[in-house]
Amino acid sequence: MTVRKLVACAVLFFVIPALSGCWYAAAAGAGAYGGYKAKESGYSLQNPVTKDGAKKDETK
């Protein structure tokens, strides 16, 4: 194995675990942005998700 390949493998070995936390931050940011846009469009975050002002059928 050449020195160049060894260095490349070592860099990948240390960089990939360091970047794994970034995926969680990106997913959280995407979820927050989606919630913001949904609220902007008139949807409220409740169970079930409905649009504000929509009539609900409460038959049980």
N, C-alpha and C. Protein backbone atom coordinates (compact mmCIF):
# COMPACT_ATOMS: atom_id res chain seq x y z
N MET A 1 0.85 -1.18 0.00
CA MET A 1 0.00 0.00 0.00
C MET A 1 0.89 1.24 0.00
N THR A 2 0.59 2.17 -0.86
CA THR A 2 1.43 3.36 -0.93
C THR A 2 1.08 4.32 0.20
N VAL A 3 1.97 5.24 0.41
CA VAL A 3 1.76 6.23 1.47
C VAL A 3 0.53 7.08 1.17
N ARG A 4 0.32 7.40 -0.09
CA ARG A 4 -0.83 8.23 -0.47
C ARG A 4 -2.15 7.53 -0.14
N LYS A 5 -2.26 6.24 -0.44
CA LYS A 5 -3.47 5.48 -0.12
C LYS A 5 -3.67 5.37 1.39
N LEU A 6 -2.56 5.19 2.11
CA LEU A 6 -2.63 5.09 3.56
C LEU A 6 -3.13 6.39 4.17
N VAL A 7 -2.66 7.51 3.68
CA VAL A 7 -3.10 8.81 4.19
C VAL A 7 -4.57 9.03 3.85
N ALA A 8 -4.98 8.66 2.63
CA ALA A 8 -6.37 8.83 2.23
C ALA A 8 -7.29 7.98 3.10
N CYS A 9 -6.91 6.77 3.41
CA CYS A 9 -7.71 5.91 4.28
C CYS A 9 -7.78 6.47 5.70
N ALA A 10 -6.68 6.99 6.18
CA ALA A 10 -6.66 7.58 7.53
C ALA A 10 -7.56 8.81 7.60
N VAL A 11 -7.53 9.64 6.56
CA VAL A 11 -8.38 10.83 6.54
C VAL A 11 -9.85 10.42 6.54
N LEU A 12 -10.23 9.45 5.72
CA LEU A 12 -11.61 8.98 5.69
C LEU A 12 -12.02 8.37 7.03
N PHE A 13 -11.09 7.66 7.64
CA PHE A 13 -11.37 7.03 8.92
C PHE A 13 -11.72 8.05 10.00
N PHE A 14 -11.10 9.22 9.96
CA PHE A 14 -11.35 10.25 10.97
C PHE A 14 -12.42 11.26 10.56
N VAL A 15 -12.61 11.49 9.27
CA VAL A 15 -13.56 12.51 8.81
C VAL A 15 -15.00 12.01 8.85
N ILE A 16 -15.24 10.78 8.46
CA ILE A 16 -16.62 10.27 8.38
C ILE A 16 -17.30 10.27 9.75
N PRO A 17 -16.69 9.81 10.82
CA PRO A 17 -17.37 9.91 12.11
C PRO A 17 -17.59 11.36 12.57
N ALA A 18 -16.70 12.25 12.19
CA ALA A 18 -16.86 13.65 12.58
C ALA A 18 -18.04 14.30 11.87
N LEU A 19 -18.33 13.86 10.65
CA LEU A 19 -19.44 14.45 9.89
C LEU A 19 -20.78 13.80 10.19
N SER A 20 -20.80 12.72 10.93
CA SER A 20 -22.06 12.02 11.18
C SER A 20 -23.04 12.88 11.98
N GLY A 21 -22.55 13.74 12.83
CA GLY A 21 -23.42 14.64 13.59
C GLY A 21 -24.08 15.68 12.72
N CYS A 22 -23.48 15.99 11.60
CA CYS A 22 -24.05 16.99 10.70
C CYS A 22 -25.37 16.51 10.09
N TRP A 23 -25.52 15.22 9.91
CA TRP A 23 -26.77 14.70 9.34
C TRP A 23 -27.93 14.95 10.29
N TYR A 24 -27.70 14.84 11.59
CA TYR A 24 -28.76 15.11 12.56
C TYR A 24 -29.14 16.59 12.52
N ALA A 25 -28.16 17.46 12.43
CA ALA A 25 -28.45 18.89 12.37
C ALA A 25 -29.19 19.25 11.09
N ALA A 26 -28.80 18.65 9.98
CA ALA A 26 -29.48 18.92 8.71
C ALA A 26 -30.91 18.41 8.75
N ALA A 27 -31.15 17.25 9.31
CA ALA A 27 -32.50 16.70 9.41
C ALA A 27 -33.37 17.56 10.34
N ALA A 28 -32.80 18.03 11.44
CA ALA A 28 -33.54 18.89 12.35
C ALA A 28 -33.89 20.21 11.69
N GLY A 29 -32.96 20.75 10.93
CA GLY A 29 -33.23 22.00 10.21
C GLY A 29 -34.30 21.83 9.16
N ALA A 30 -34.28 20.71 8.45
CA ALA A 30 -35.30 20.45 7.43
C ALA A 30 -36.67 20.28 8.07
N GLY A 31 -36.73 19.61 9.21
CA GLY A 31 -38.00 19.44 9.91
C GLY A 31 -38.54 20.75 10.44
N ALA A 32 -37.65 21.58 10.97
CA ALA A 32 -38.07 22.89 11.47
C ALA A 32 -38.58 23.77 10.34
N TYR A 33 -37.90 23.73 9.22
CA TYR A 33 -38.34 24.53 8.08
C TYR A 33 -39.68 24.03 7.55
N GLY A 34 -39.86 22.72 7.51
CA GLY A 34 -41.13 22.15 7.07
C GLY A 34 -42.27 22.55 7.99
N GLY A 35 -42.03 22.52 9.29
CA GLY A 35 -43.04 22.95 10.26
C GLY A 35 -43.36 24.41 10.12
N TYR A 36 -42.36 25.23 9.88
CA TYR A 36 -42.57 26.67 9.70
C TYR A 36 -43.42 26.94 8.47
N LYS A 37 -43.09 26.27 7.35
CA LYS A 37 -43.85 26.47 6.12
C LYS A 37 -45.28 25.95 6.26
N ALA A 38 -45.47 24.84 6.98
CA ALA A 38 -46.81 24.32 7.20
C ALA A 38 -47.65 25.30 8.02
N LYS A 39 -47.05 25.87 9.06
CA LYS A 39 -47.76 26.84 9.89
C LYS A 39 -48.08 28.09 9.08
N GLU A 40 -47.17 28.47 8.21
CA GLU A 40 -47.37 29.63 7.34
C GLU A 40 -48.54 29.39 6.37
N SER A 41 -48.74 28.13 5.97
CA SER A 41 -49.83 27.79 5.06
C SER A 41 -51.15 27.57 5.78
N GLY A 42 -51.15 27.65 7.10
CA GLY A 42 -52.39 27.53 7.85
C GLY A 42 -52.60 26.20 8.53
N TYR A 43 -51.63 25.33 8.53
CA TYR A 43 -51.77 24.05 9.20
C TYR A 43 -51.31 24.17 10.64
N SER A 44 -52.01 23.48 11.53
CA SER A 44 -51.58 23.48 12.92
C SER A 44 -50.98 22.12 13.24
N LEU A 45 -50.06 22.10 14.16
CA LEU A 45 -49.38 20.86 14.53
C LEU A 45 -50.11 20.23 15.71
N GLN A 46 -51.02 19.35 15.39
CA GLN A 46 -51.77 18.60 16.38
C GLN A 46 -52.04 17.22 15.80
N ASN A 47 -52.66 16.37 16.55
CA ASN A 47 -52.95 15.04 16.06
C ASN A 47 -54.43 14.91 15.83
N PRO A 48 -54.94 14.68 14.68
CA PRO A 48 -54.29 14.66 13.38
C PRO A 48 -54.01 16.08 12.88
N VAL A 49 -53.04 16.20 11.99
CA VAL A 49 -52.68 17.51 11.45
C VAL A 49 -53.81 17.98 10.56
N THR A 50 -54.35 19.14 10.88
CA THR A 50 -55.45 19.71 10.10
C THR A 50 -55.14 21.16 9.78
N LYS A 51 -55.85 21.68 8.82
CA LYS A 51 -55.71 23.08 8.47
C LYS A 51 -56.57 23.89 9.42
N ASP A 52 -56.08 25.04 9.89
CA ASP A 52 -56.84 25.88 10.81
C ASP A 52 -58.15 26.31 10.15
N GLY A 53 -59.23 26.26 10.91
CA GLY A 53 -60.53 26.66 10.39
C GLY A 53 -61.28 25.54 9.71
N ALA A 54 -60.67 24.38 9.57
CA ALA A 54 -61.34 23.25 8.93
C ALA A 54 -62.32 22.63 9.92
N LYS A 55 -63.47 22.18 9.41
CA LYS A 55 -64.46 21.56 10.28
C LYS A 55 -64.01 20.14 10.61
N LYS A 56 -64.22 19.74 11.86
CA LYS A 56 -63.82 18.41 12.30
C LYS A 56 -65.06 17.55 12.49
N ASP A 57 -64.99 16.33 12.06
CA ASP A 57 -66.06 15.36 12.33
C ASP A 57 -65.71 14.65 13.62
N GLU A 58 -66.55 14.83 14.62
CA GLU A 58 -66.29 14.20 15.91
C GLU A 58 -67.30 13.09 16.16
N THR A 59 -67.37 12.14 15.25
CA THR A 59 -68.25 11.00 15.43
C THR A 59 -67.46 9.84 15.99
N LYS A 60 -67.98 9.25 17.02
CA LYS A 60 -67.29 8.12 17.63
C LYS A 60 -68.23 6.95 17.73
